[in-house]
Structures are given as C-alpha cells and as structure tokens.
C-alpha cells in the first residue's frame, strides 16, 4: 500500500472520528447527579411553596353543576398509546368529556376530565384561551384524564407527538376546544346547592406493582360524591390501576376499564368522572386483554366500591381554597445509557414544553392534588397517613395539563426499566423531591381550615 493511500485512509478516519466526536459533544452530555437539595430549581420551588397564596372564596355554601358531552370524532383519527398504530378502525365505545364545576361565593373551580391518555400542554393552553375568550367565570381548571391507551391522539404537536402519540390534528384540537366550552357552560348553568361526601373503598387483588412485584401498591378507590338539592348525584373517583387492559394490537377506540366503570356508576349517578390516580408502577390484575376482560374488571372495581367501603364522611361546608404551584426541575435528562443523556435543547425540540405544575384544591378537610408527573402509587400510603395526621383526606391524580414523565422511587433510577429509563425525563432524585413537595403541600393545606 502506497504512502499516499495510507495518508488518505488516515485523513478519512480522522475526519470521521472528528465528526462523530462533534456529534457526541453537540447532542449528548453526562447525567447530572448533584444532590437535588443543592440545586437552584429546588430552592426556587420550595421558596414558592413557602410563600404561595392560596385563593379562598368568601362564601360558606357550595354549589355544584356537572355535564357530560360526547367527543367522539365524526371520522377516525390516530390512536395514542403504546406506539404508533395509525387510525382506529372502529368505535368500541364513544369517548366523553366530563366536567364538574364547584362554586362557593365568588370562586368557581372546574374539574375537567377527558377519556384521553393525557391532556397535553398545548391542548390545555388552547382550552384555557377558549374559555378566556368566552368570558366564562372559571378560577381554576383542574384537568384529569382516564389515561386510556386506546383513546384518540392528534392533540400533541412536535416530533415525539408526531411519531408516538397520534401526531397533530388542528381540526380535532378545535373540536375539543369547542366541546370543553360547551360542557363547562352546561355545568355552569346547572349550579345548585350541594353537599359533598368523601368515600374510600378497598379493592382486593385487582392492582399489582409492575415495576417491582414485591413492592407495595395503592389498592384504594377515593371518591367525592356531589349531591344537589334535587337529590341528583355526580361523583369524582380516583384509582391507581393503569388503563392498559387493551393492548397495542387493539385497533378500536375505547376508554378501557374506566369507561365501563363510569358507565356502570352512571346507572345510579348522573355523572361519574374517573380521574387516573397515582398510576405509575401500577397495573390492573386481569386474566386477558379482550373487551370482555375489560368489562369484567370494571365490574370487579364497581363491586369493591359497594362492598368494601372503609370510610365515608360528609364534608363541612366552607370556603373553597385553591392554588397552583409551578414546578421547577433539573434540566431534561432523557438517557441513552446509565450516565449519558441527550442535551436538554434536543429534548425540548423533540418533546416541547412540559408545563410542570401542581394544582391543589381544598374542600372542607379534603385535599385534592393533581400532578404533571406520572407518580408511582408506592408513595400514596405515606402521603395519605401524613394527611390523616393533619386532619385531611387526600386524593391525588395525574395528567393535569402538564407532563414530565414518571416519578418513581429513587433507588431504581439506574435500573433498565421502562419507567426509570425511557420515561424518567428530568434526572435523579425526583422521587425524594416530589415526596418533600407533597408533604409540605399537606402541611400548608392543614393550616387553612
């Protein structure tokens, strides 16, 4: 081999190595493992929480109104959940939007629930703008979803939304805007003097820990029932089992078991709103993946509500208190290896804004908290016990119009598991961070009544 040939080979190798090194430096960086309590984001969030202004209405009597509207598109749209599946091929069950508005004095809080996988930050923003333009009196929009993995997509802009969550469909987003406003107007028009009852029920052997089989689970259904002066009832309930009975091979539009549970409850209630709880790490215990298995599971959960009631408490009427806590985070940490992550600017280009925050509502001695993190149910026992020590009932839900991935126990951060690797988006120690935030939210809420 001639000297000139060798020189060309080495030059080519040098250029190739240089380009690869450049790409690695531009697109990747190392995982930041500095303790979270030393970070600016931690101090900013905790300082905000220390000084947060809970808004409180001047009235002492509650009014409630509710509505349910069909949001099934006229023609098939892409599914969201698991992986790209294309458009649904049939409608197994229609999709619904449910809302409950609660009023006390000059305060109106709206619980807004979709039979969707998440409320994407862009969809949340569009709905807020629509309501503001309409001049509808809503002080807090408290978003939740059923977290079905067989529901419609099409409301998530960005590259990840395009390839994994059904893409973006402007016609669908506009449709959901209009339906949200329609439901809220109906609920607003039906406001009537109401009482609220808190209930807690136990499900036996219906939920398991999918992250670690031997870890604890949160097996409880927590429920608020609104009863107006006419005796009409609506309920908001939260449960931790993932809405994933139907798998990625299913090509129909469906709300999975929450849809059928709500349908069963609505034989007695005017409206039943299923708000996915701390579903991280939690799976339903089922025998199969067919529609009949979905229906059977929903009936088992329904029976648990009726047969395994542990607690029931009619709430004392008083002012409604609420607050929103913006959540500061470590820079994005989407990892490609144990200590390698893509750079935050790449992550934001792919995923977009996270709109990370907590929404909090205090009704009497019942505290509701909605999170942008998909929280593991293993935290709930500690939080609920602490709430009880402070005289509070506690209901936690997720998918509040922000999304930051999973919040799992920190000891599993380096394990090659779906929830701790692919879906843990903002670095180590978020389990401890969320735990500290939740404990302080409970403490602050307990000082308000």
Tab-separated table of C-alpha atoms in Angstrom:
chain	number	residue	atom	x	y	z
A	1	UNK	CA	0.000	0.000	0.000
A	2	UNK	CA	1.434	3.345	-1.021
A	3	UNK	CA	2.225	6.170	1.318
A	4	UNK	CA	-0.401	8.447	-0.309
A	5	UNK	CA	-3.105	5.790	0.112
A	6	UNK	CA	-2.291	5.427	3.804
A	7	UNK	CA	-2.423	9.186	4.223
A	8	UNK	CA	-5.881	9.287	2.612
A	9	UNK	CA	-7.126	6.491	4.865
A	10	UNK	CA	-5.831	8.206	7.996
A	11	UNK	CA	-7.283	11.554	6.914
A	12	UNK	CA	-10.657	9.899	6.299
A	13	UNK	CA	-10.537	8.196	9.688
A	14	UNK	CA	-9.536	11.426	11.370
A	15	UNK	CA	-12.388	13.336	9.727
A	16	UNK	CA	-14.852	10.567	10.592
A	17	UNK	CA	-13.717	10.458	14.211
A	18	UNK	CA	-13.812	14.247	14.387
A	19	UNK	CA	-17.361	14.371	13.034
A	20	UNK	CA	-18.516	11.637	15.413
A	21	UNK	CA	-16.882	13.427	18.340
A	22	UNK	CA	-18.544	16.686	17.282
A	23	UNK	CA	-21.960	14.982	17.127
A	24	UNK	CA	-21.470	13.405	20.522
A	25	UNK	CA	-20.460	16.714	22.069
A	26	UNK	CA	-23.308	18.655	20.439
A	27	UNK	CA	-26.149	16.200	21.061
A	28	UNK	CA	-25.132	14.332	24.223
A	29	UNK	CA	-23.858	15.105	27.695
A	30	UNK	CA	-23.419	13.338	31.023
A	31	UNK	CA	-26.091	12.772	33.668
A	32	UNK	CA	-26.092	15.425	36.380
A	33	UNK	CA	-26.114	13.595	39.728
A	34	UNK	CA	-25.674	16.555	42.044
A	35	UNK	CA	-27.978	16.256	45.108
A	36	UNK	CA	-31.288	17.939	44.336
A	37	UNK	CA	-31.276	19.987	47.541
A	38	UNK	CA	-28.169	21.792	46.293
A	39	UNK	CA	-29.823	22.855	43.041
A	40	UNK	CA	-31.369	26.228	42.223
A	41	UNK	CA	-34.578	24.634	40.920
A	42	UNK	CA	-35.184	23.023	44.324
A	43	UNK	CA	-34.749	26.269	46.245
A	44	UNK	CA	-36.974	28.144	43.781
A	45	UNK	CA	-39.828	25.641	44.111
A	46	UNK	CA	-39.620	25.349	47.897
A	47	UNK	CA	-39.450	29.114	48.291
A	48	UNK	CA	-42.535	29.487	46.098
A	49	UNK	CA	-44.327	26.821	48.118
A	50	UNK	CA	-43.446	28.579	51.381
A	51	UNK	CA	-44.990	31.840	50.180
A	52	UNK	CA	-47.745	30.559	47.878
A	53	UNK	CA	-51.024	32.442	48.055
A	54	UNK	CA	-53.965	30.070	48.350
A	55	UNK	CA	-57.005	31.809	46.930
A	56	UNK	CA	-60.090	31.447	49.060
A	57	UNK	CA	-63.701	32.277	48.278
A	58	UNK	CA	-65.832	34.427	50.529
A	59	UNK	CA	-68.818	32.065	50.600
A	60	UNK	CA	-69.527	29.227	53.011
A	61	UNK	CA	-72.043	27.272	50.951
A	62	UNK	CA	-71.322	25.029	47.991
A	63	UNK	CA	-72.999	24.828	44.641
A	64	UNK	CA	-72.194	22.152	42.078
A	65	UNK	CA	-73.107	21.600	38.451
A	66	UNK	CA	-71.981	18.962	36.003
A	67	UNK	CA	-72.115	17.946	32.370
A	68	UNK	CA	-71.056	15.162	30.028
A	69	UNK	CA	-70.560	15.591	26.272
A	70	UNK	CA	-69.599	13.150	23.548
A	71	UNK	CA	-66.203	13.927	21.970
A	72	UNK	CA	-66.033	11.028	19.514
A	73	UNK	CA	-64.820	12.399	16.156
A	74	UNK	CA	-67.044	12.023	13.087
A	75	UNK	CA	-64.288	10.121	11.310
A	76	UNK	CA	-61.365	8.025	12.594
A	77	UNK	CA	-58.244	9.742	13.942
A	78	UNK	CA	-54.923	8.330	15.085
A	79	UNK	CA	-54.765	6.406	18.332
A	80	UNK	CA	-52.488	7.449	21.215
A	81	UNK	CA	-50.729	4.944	23.426
A	82	UNK	CA	-48.026	2.286	23.296
A	83	UNK	CA	-46.533	3.023	19.845
A	84	UNK	CA	-47.723	4.456	16.518
A	85	UNK	CA	-50.797	2.467	15.436
A	86	UNK	CA	-52.476	4.712	12.918
A	87	UNK	CA	-56.189	5.490	12.881
A	88	UNK	CA	-58.679	3.458	14.855
A	89	UNK	CA	-60.621	1.010	12.719
A	90	UNK	CA	-63.872	1.000	14.693
A	91	UNK	CA	-65.516	2.627	17.711
A	92	UNK	CA	-65.735	0.134	20.537
A	93	UNK	CA	-67.139	2.797	22.859
A	94	UNK	CA	-67.627	6.519	22.453
A	95	UNK	CA	-65.262	8.987	24.109
A	96	UNK	CA	-66.634	11.529	26.571
A	97	UNK	CA	-65.631	14.744	28.278
A	98	UNK	CA	-66.997	15.255	31.780
A	99	UNK	CA	-66.869	18.337	33.933
A	100	UNK	CA	-67.945	19.268	37.455
A	101	UNK	CA	-67.989	22.922	38.489
A	102	UNK	CA	-67.926	23.749	42.185
A	103	UNK	CA	-68.823	27.219	43.414
A	104	UNK	CA	-68.571	28.941	46.777
A	105	UNK	CA	-69.109	32.682	46.935
A	106	UNK	CA	-67.036	34.261	44.186
A	107	UNK	CA	-64.899	31.166	43.444
A	108	UNK	CA	-65.526	28.669	40.623
A	109	UNK	CA	-63.365	25.562	40.324
A	110	UNK	CA	-63.882	23.301	37.303
A	111	UNK	CA	-62.836	19.654	37.267
A	112	UNK	CA	-62.356	18.760	33.591
A	113	UNK	CA	-61.884	15.131	32.592
A	114	UNK	CA	-61.162	13.566	29.201
A	115	UNK	CA	-61.219	9.962	28.039
A	116	UNK	CA	-57.707	10.534	26.694
A	117	UNK	CA	-54.241	9.326	27.629
A	118	UNK	CA	-53.060	12.774	28.756
A	119	UNK	CA	-54.006	16.427	28.488
A	120	UNK	CA	-51.052	17.729	26.503
A	121	UNK	CA	-49.788	21.205	27.497
A	122	UNK	CA	-50.732	22.558	24.067
A	123	UNK	CA	-54.309	21.294	24.380
A	124	UNK	CA	-54.525	22.702	27.891
A	125	UNK	CA	-53.366	26.100	26.643
A	126	UNK	CA	-55.879	26.137	23.809
A	127	UNK	CA	-58.771	25.273	26.139
A	128	UNK	CA	-57.752	27.979	28.606
A	129	UNK	CA	-57.632	30.544	25.812
A	130	UNK	CA	-61.052	29.454	24.541
A	131	UNK	CA	-62.622	29.852	27.979
A	132	UNK	CA	-60.987	33.234	28.495
A	133	UNK	CA	-62.251	34.456	25.121
A	134	UNK	CA	-65.764	33.307	26.018
A	135	UNK	CA	-65.659	35.226	29.305
A	136	UNK	CA	-66.756	32.204	31.338
A	137	UNK	CA	-66.135	32.605	35.076
A	138	UNK	CA	-63.662	29.837	35.980
A	139	UNK	CA	-60.945	30.492	38.560
A	140	UNK	CA	-59.184	27.120	38.354
A	141	UNK	CA	-59.235	24.447	35.667
A	142	UNK	CA	-58.352	21.154	37.340
A	143	UNK	CA	-57.588	18.761	34.479
A	144	UNK	CA	-57.618	14.977	34.739
A	145	UNK	CA	-57.871	12.054	32.309
A	146	UNK	CA	-58.775	8.375	32.410
A	147	UNK	CA	-55.330	7.670	30.896
A	148	UNK	CA	-56.747	5.193	28.395
A	149	UNK	CA	-54.138	3.821	25.987
A	150	UNK	CA	-56.799	3.119	23.369
A	151	UNK	CA	-58.122	6.651	23.050
A	152	UNK	CA	-57.653	9.257	20.371
A	153	UNK	CA	-54.409	11.105	19.691
A	154	UNK	CA	-53.849	14.116	17.472
A	155	UNK	CA	-53.504	16.879	20.084
A	156	UNK	CA	-49.714	16.745	20.584
A	157	UNK	CA	-47.532	18.919	18.346
A	158	UNK	CA	-43.815	18.217	17.982
A	159	UNK	CA	-41.721	15.360	16.677
A	160	UNK	CA	-42.417	12.949	19.544
A	161	UNK	CA	-46.127	13.690	19.286
A	162	UNK	CA	-45.995	13.011	15.561
A	163	UNK	CA	-44.255	9.670	15.828
A	164	UNK	CA	-45.589	8.292	19.103
A	165	UNK	CA	-48.843	9.992	20.113
A	166	UNK	CA	-51.000	10.308	17.071
A	167	UNK	CA	-49.468	13.478	15.670
A	168	UNK	CA	-51.248	16.795	15.480
A	169	UNK	CA	-54.716	17.366	14.065
A	170	UNK	CA	-55.865	21.004	14.155
A	171	UNK	CA	-59.454	20.075	13.354
A	172	UNK	CA	-59.534	17.722	16.360
A	173	UNK	CA	-57.963	20.282	18.702
A	174	UNK	CA	-60.545	22.888	17.656
A	175	UNK	CA	-63.282	20.301	18.203
A	176	UNK	CA	-62.026	19.552	21.734
A	177	UNK	CA	-61.855	23.285	22.458
A	178	UNK	CA	-65.493	23.737	21.468
A	179	UNK	CA	-66.662	20.674	23.377
A	180	UNK	CA	-64.808	21.780	26.519
A	181	UNK	CA	-66.514	25.164	26.415
A	182	UNK	CA	-69.872	23.525	25.720
A	183	UNK	CA	-69.569	21.194	28.724
A	184	UNK	CA	-68.430	23.978	31.051
A	185	UNK	CA	-71.309	26.242	30.005
A	186	UNK	CA	-73.828	23.472	30.677
A	187	UNK	CA	-72.290	22.678	34.066
A	188	UNK	CA	-72.224	26.372	34.946
A	189	UNK	CA	-75.914	26.728	34.116
A	190	UNK	CA	-76.799	23.829	36.423
A	191	UNK	CA	-75.094	25.096	39.581
A	192	UNK	CA	-77.228	24.143	42.559
A	193	UNK	CA	-76.810	23.967	46.330
A	194	UNK	CA	-74.953	20.739	47.099
A	195	UNK	CA	-73.312	18.664	49.772
A	196	UNK	CA	-70.126	16.649	49.237
A	197	UNK	CA	-69.340	13.212	50.642
A	198	UNK	CA	-65.843	11.698	50.746
A	199	UNK	CA	-65.556	7.908	50.495
A	200	UNK	CA	-62.677	5.441	50.464
A	201	UNK	CA	-63.022	1.822	49.347
A	202	UNK	CA	-60.619	-1.118	49.133
A	203	UNK	CA	-60.047	-3.278	46.063
A	204	UNK	CA	-58.676	-6.723	46.785
A	205	UNK	CA	-56.189	-8.336	44.385
A	206	UNK	CA	-57.114	-6.035	41.493
A	207	UNK	CA	-53.899	-3.995	41.196
A	208	UNK	CA	-50.232	-5.056	41.192
A	209	UNK	CA	-46.847	-3.344	41.079
A	210	UNK	CA	-45.486	-3.720	37.550
A	211	UNK	CA	-42.135	-2.101	38.338
A	212	UNK	CA	-41.209	-4.383	41.242
A	213	UNK	CA	-43.541	-7.258	42.047
A	214	UNK	CA	-42.650	-7.235	45.753
A	215	UNK	CA	-43.138	-3.501	46.223
A	216	UNK	CA	-46.322	-2.129	47.821
A	217	UNK	CA	-49.384	-0.997	45.880
A	218	UNK	CA	-52.123	1.559	46.402
A	219	UNK	CA	-55.329	-0.553	46.278
A	220	UNK	CA	-57.827	2.140	47.289
A	221	UNK	CA	-60.573	3.990	45.441
A	222	UNK	CA	-61.033	7.532	46.721
A	223	UNK	CA	-64.237	9.267	45.816
A	224	UNK	CA	-66.154	12.525	46.153
A	225	UNK	CA	-69.919	12.463	45.664
A	226	UNK	CA	-71.780	15.705	44.943
A	227	UNK	CA	-75.498	15.678	45.856
A	228	UNK	CA	-77.637	18.656	44.861
A	229	UNK	CA	-80.931	19.918	46.286
A	230	UNK	CA	-82.911	17.738	43.851
A	231	UNK	CA	-81.144	14.589	45.034
A	232	UNK	CA	-79.157	14.292	41.791
A	233	UNK	CA	-75.623	12.949	42.175
A	234	UNK	CA	-72.264	13.203	40.447
A	235	UNK	CA	-69.049	11.538	41.543
A	236	UNK	CA	-65.332	12.045	41.024
A	237	UNK	CA	-63.264	8.960	41.782
A	238	UNK	CA	-59.569	8.165	41.585
A	239	UNK	CA	-57.835	4.784	41.272
A	240	UNK	CA	-54.270	3.656	40.609
A	241	UNK	CA	-54.554	0.795	38.086
A	242	UNK	CA	-53.276	1.745	34.626
A	243	UNK	CA	-55.861	1.823	31.834
A	244	UNK	CA	-53.920	-0.723	29.802
A	245	UNK	CA	-56.035	-3.864	29.675
A	246	UNK	CA	-56.448	-3.439	25.930
A	247	UNK	CA	-53.010	-3.802	24.337
A	248	UNK	CA	-51.310	-2.294	21.306
A	249	UNK	CA	-52.872	-4.863	18.949
A	250	UNK	CA	-56.340	-3.484	19.687
A	251	UNK	CA	-57.348	-1.140	16.868
A	252	UNK	CA	-60.623	0.197	18.189
A	253	UNK	CA	-61.410	3.449	20.010
A	254	UNK	CA	-62.008	2.677	23.674
A	255	UNK	CA	-61.794	4.187	27.138
A	256	UNK	CA	-60.665	0.827	28.557
A	257	UNK	CA	-61.969	-0.169	32.008
A	258	UNK	CA	-62.575	3.419	33.327
A	259	UNK	CA	-65.156	3.903	30.574
A	260	UNK	CA	-67.131	0.830	31.590
A	261	UNK	CA	-66.749	1.588	35.287
A	262	UNK	CA	-68.142	5.083	34.711
A	263	UNK	CA	-70.951	3.627	32.606
A	264	UNK	CA	-71.864	1.250	35.431
A	265	UNK	CA	-71.765	4.008	38.033
A	266	UNK	CA	-73.944	6.232	35.840
A	267	UNK	CA	-76.796	3.771	36.290
A	268	UNK	CA	-77.103	5.423	39.723
A	269	UNK	CA	-75.240	8.733	39.283
A	270	UNK	CA	-75.972	11.444	36.724
A	271	UNK	CA	-72.245	11.617	36.066
A	272	UNK	CA	-69.198	9.571	37.058
A	273	UNK	CA	-65.758	11.074	36.456
A	274	UNK	CA	-62.775	8.711	36.598
A	275	UNK	CA	-59.540	10.580	37.335
A	276	UNK	CA	-56.429	8.434	36.934
A	277	UNK	CA	-54.626	8.400	40.270
A	278	UNK	CA	-51.026	7.542	41.103
A	279	UNK	CA	-50.864	5.034	38.256
A	280	UNK	CA	-47.078	4.921	37.986
A	281	UNK	CA	-45.773	1.373	38.621
A	282	UNK	CA	-49.348	0.044	38.890
A	283	UNK	CA	-51.135	-2.382	36.575
A	284	UNK	CA	-54.570	-3.998	36.634
A	285	UNK	CA	-54.699	-7.686	37.560
A	286	UNK	CA	-56.658	-9.299	34.730
A	287	UNK	CA	-56.967	-12.652	33.009
A	288	UNK	CA	-56.897	-11.426	29.412
A	289	UNK	CA	-56.716	-8.491	27.004
A	290	UNK	CA	-60.128	-8.621	25.329
A	291	UNK	CA	-63.173	-6.377	25.743
A	292	UNK	CA	-64.889	-8.995	27.890
A	293	UNK	CA	-61.885	-8.837	30.249
A	294	UNK	CA	-62.185	-5.040	30.379
A	295	UNK	CA	-65.862	-5.242	31.263
A	296	UNK	CA	-65.266	-7.932	33.879
A	297	UNK	CA	-62.528	-5.869	35.527
A	298	UNK	CA	-64.714	-2.747	35.618
A	299	UNK	CA	-67.447	-4.780	37.322
A	300	UNK	CA	-64.965	-6.040	39.929
A	301	UNK	CA	-63.876	-2.483	40.723
A	302	UNK	CA	-67.538	-1.425	40.876
A	303	UNK	CA	-68.331	-4.212	43.328
A	304	UNK	CA	-65.418	-3.107	45.504
A	305	UNK	CA	-66.874	0.394	45.770
A	306	UNK	CA	-70.155	-1.031	47.046
A	307	UNK	CA	-68.879	-3.870	49.231
A	308	UNK	CA	-65.558	-2.698	50.648
A	309	UNK	CA	-66.329	0.792	51.912
A	310	UNK	CA	-63.788	1.799	54.572
A	311	UNK	CA	-64.604	5.440	55.184
A	312	UNK	CA	-67.448	7.863	54.494
A	313	UNK	CA	-67.540	11.479	55.606
A	314	UNK	CA	-69.905	14.323	54.727
A	315	UNK	CA	-67.702	17.388	54.355
A	316	UNK	CA	-68.314	20.541	56.368
A	317	UNK	CA	-69.251	23.382	54.063
A	318	UNK	CA	-66.994	26.389	53.894
A	319	UNK	CA	-64.818	28.405	51.539
A	320	UNK	CA	-63.109	26.700	48.606
A	321	UNK	CA	-59.342	27.161	48.689
A	322	UNK	CA	-57.070	26.540	45.718
A	323	UNK	CA	-53.577	27.191	44.425
A	324	UNK	CA	-51.272	26.310	41.551
A	325	UNK	CA	-47.599	25.587	42.206
A	326	UNK	CA	-45.221	25.990	39.226
A	327	UNK	CA	-42.722	23.143	39.437
A	328	UNK	CA	-39.059	23.866	38.721
A	329	UNK	CA	-37.000	20.877	37.584
A	330	UNK	CA	-33.481	19.772	36.784
A	331	UNK	CA	-32.721	20.190	33.079
A	332	UNK	CA	-34.105	17.405	30.892
A	333	UNK	CA	-32.460	14.008	31.353
A	334	UNK	CA	-33.586	11.673	28.606
A	335	UNK	CA	-30.952	8.966	28.909
A	336	UNK	CA	-29.395	6.755	26.272
A	337	UNK	CA	-27.244	4.986	28.869
A	338	UNK	CA	-26.655	4.924	32.600
A	339	UNK	CA	-24.638	8.162	32.583
A	340	UNK	CA	-25.363	9.609	29.122
A	341	UNK	CA	-28.316	11.812	28.176
A	342	UNK	CA	-29.317	13.842	25.174
A	343	UNK	CA	-28.835	17.550	25.676
A	344	UNK	CA	-31.819	19.490	27.038
A	345	UNK	CA	-32.244	21.587	23.886
A	346	UNK	CA	-32.611	18.408	21.812
A	347	UNK	CA	-35.183	17.039	24.255
A	348	UNK	CA	-37.204	20.269	24.109
A	349	UNK	CA	-37.094	20.230	20.312
A	350	UNK	CA	-38.474	16.694	20.327
A	351	UNK	CA	-40.994	16.937	23.176
A	352	UNK	CA	-41.828	20.626	23.619
A	353	UNK	CA	-42.810	22.405	26.835
A	354	UNK	CA	-43.671	20.347	29.911
A	355	UNK	CA	-45.876	22.889	31.743
A	356	UNK	CA	-44.831	21.262	35.018
A	357	UNK	CA	-47.022	22.222	37.968
A	358	UNK	CA	-49.292	21.055	40.780
A	359	UNK	CA	-52.936	22.084	41.139
A	360	UNK	CA	-54.378	21.967	44.657
A	361	UNK	CA	-57.977	22.290	45.849
A	362	UNK	CA	-59.135	22.156	49.466
A	363	UNK	CA	-62.797	21.312	50.100
A	364	UNK	CA	-63.518	21.258	53.794
A	365	UNK	CA	-60.939	18.779	55.072
A	366	UNK	CA	-60.406	17.025	51.749
A	367	UNK	CA	-57.305	17.968	49.747
A	368	UNK	CA	-57.108	17.224	46.039
A	369	UNK	CA	-53.739	17.449	44.281
A	370	UNK	CA	-53.190	17.000	40.553
A	371	UNK	CA	-49.669	16.416	39.239
A	372	UNK	CA	-47.807	16.780	35.957
A	373	UNK	CA	-45.651	13.826	36.980
A	374	UNK	CA	-46.953	10.303	36.484
A	375	UNK	CA	-46.478	9.348	40.128
A	376	UNK	CA	-45.870	5.833	41.374
A	377	UNK	CA	-48.575	4.617	43.737
A	378	UNK	CA	-45.948	3.397	46.203
A	379	UNK	CA	-45.806	6.935	47.640
A	380	UNK	CA	-49.505	7.151	48.474
A	381	UNK	CA	-49.522	5.284	51.791
A	382	UNK	CA	-47.003	7.668	53.358
A	383	UNK	CA	-48.732	10.759	51.987
A	384	UNK	CA	-52.203	9.649	52.993
A	385	UNK	CA	-51.094	8.747	56.503
A	386	UNK	CA	-49.466	12.155	56.864
A	387	UNK	CA	-52.616	13.835	55.576
A	388	UNK	CA	-54.691	11.940	58.140
A	389	UNK	CA	-52.295	13.012	60.906
A	390	UNK	CA	-53.020	16.577	59.798
A	391	UNK	CA	-56.791	16.049	59.737
A	392	UNK	CA	-57.132	15.741	55.954
A	393	UNK	CA	-58.482	13.314	53.394
A	394	UNK	CA	-56.213	13.109	50.327
A	395	UNK	CA	-56.954	12.473	46.640
A	396	UNK	CA	-54.046	12.589	44.160
A	397	UNK	CA	-54.439	12.485	40.380
A	398	UNK	CA	-52.125	12.991	37.403
A	399	UNK	CA	-52.265	14.393	33.831
A	400	UNK	CA	-53.174	17.966	34.776
A	401	UNK	CA	-52.246	19.673	31.519
A	402	UNK	CA	-48.526	19.184	32.040
A	403	UNK	CA	-46.384	16.100	31.592
A	404	UNK	CA	-42.867	15.321	32.841
A	405	UNK	CA	-42.720	11.524	32.690
A	406	UNK	CA	-42.673	9.074	35.588
A	407	UNK	CA	-41.908	9.774	39.246
A	408	UNK	CA	-40.560	6.572	40.800
A	409	UNK	CA	-38.539	5.617	43.903
A	410	UNK	CA	-35.015	6.954	43.506
A	411	UNK	CA	-33.387	3.626	44.363
A	412	UNK	CA	-34.499	2.292	40.979
A	413	UNK	CA	-33.193	5.200	38.880
A	414	UNK	CA	-30.297	3.250	37.351
A	415	UNK	CA	-32.256	0.082	36.631
A	416	UNK	CA	-33.024	-0.659	32.980
A	417	UNK	CA	-36.782	-0.473	33.331
A	418	UNK	CA	-39.273	1.398	31.161
A	419	UNK	CA	-40.452	3.748	33.914
A	420	UNK	CA	-36.950	4.514	35.210
A	421	UNK	CA	-35.027	4.752	31.935
A	422	UNK	CA	-37.160	5.684	28.893
A	423	UNK	CA	-39.843	7.575	30.833
A	424	UNK	CA	-37.868	9.234	33.633
A	425	UNK	CA	-37.277	12.569	31.940
A	426	UNK	CA	-35.854	15.018	34.461
A	427	UNK	CA	-32.984	13.340	36.204
A	428	UNK	CA	-32.295	11.588	39.501
A	429	UNK	CA	-33.873	12.193	42.912
A	430	UNK	CA	-37.328	13.239	41.727
A	431	UNK	CA	-38.890	10.640	43.994
A	432	UNK	CA	-37.449	12.375	47.067
A	433	UNK	CA	-38.186	15.803	45.536
A	434	UNK	CA	-41.865	15.011	44.960
A	435	UNK	CA	-42.115	13.415	48.393
A	436	UNK	CA	-40.824	16.571	50.030
A	437	UNK	CA	-43.145	18.785	47.991
A	438	UNK	CA	-46.220	16.676	48.750
A	439	UNK	CA	-45.507	16.610	52.475
A	440	UNK	CA	-45.196	20.393	52.509
A	441	UNK	CA	-48.399	20.853	50.435
A	442	UNK	CA	-50.241	18.776	53.029
A	443	UNK	CA	-48.761	20.845	55.864
A	444	UNK	CA	-49.750	24.109	54.179
A	445	UNK	CA	-53.283	22.909	53.411
A	446	UNK	CA	-53.798	21.840	57.017
A	447	UNK	CA	-53.291	25.432	58.177
A	448	UNK	CA	-56.173	26.713	56.023
A	449	UNK	CA	-59.157	25.267	57.862
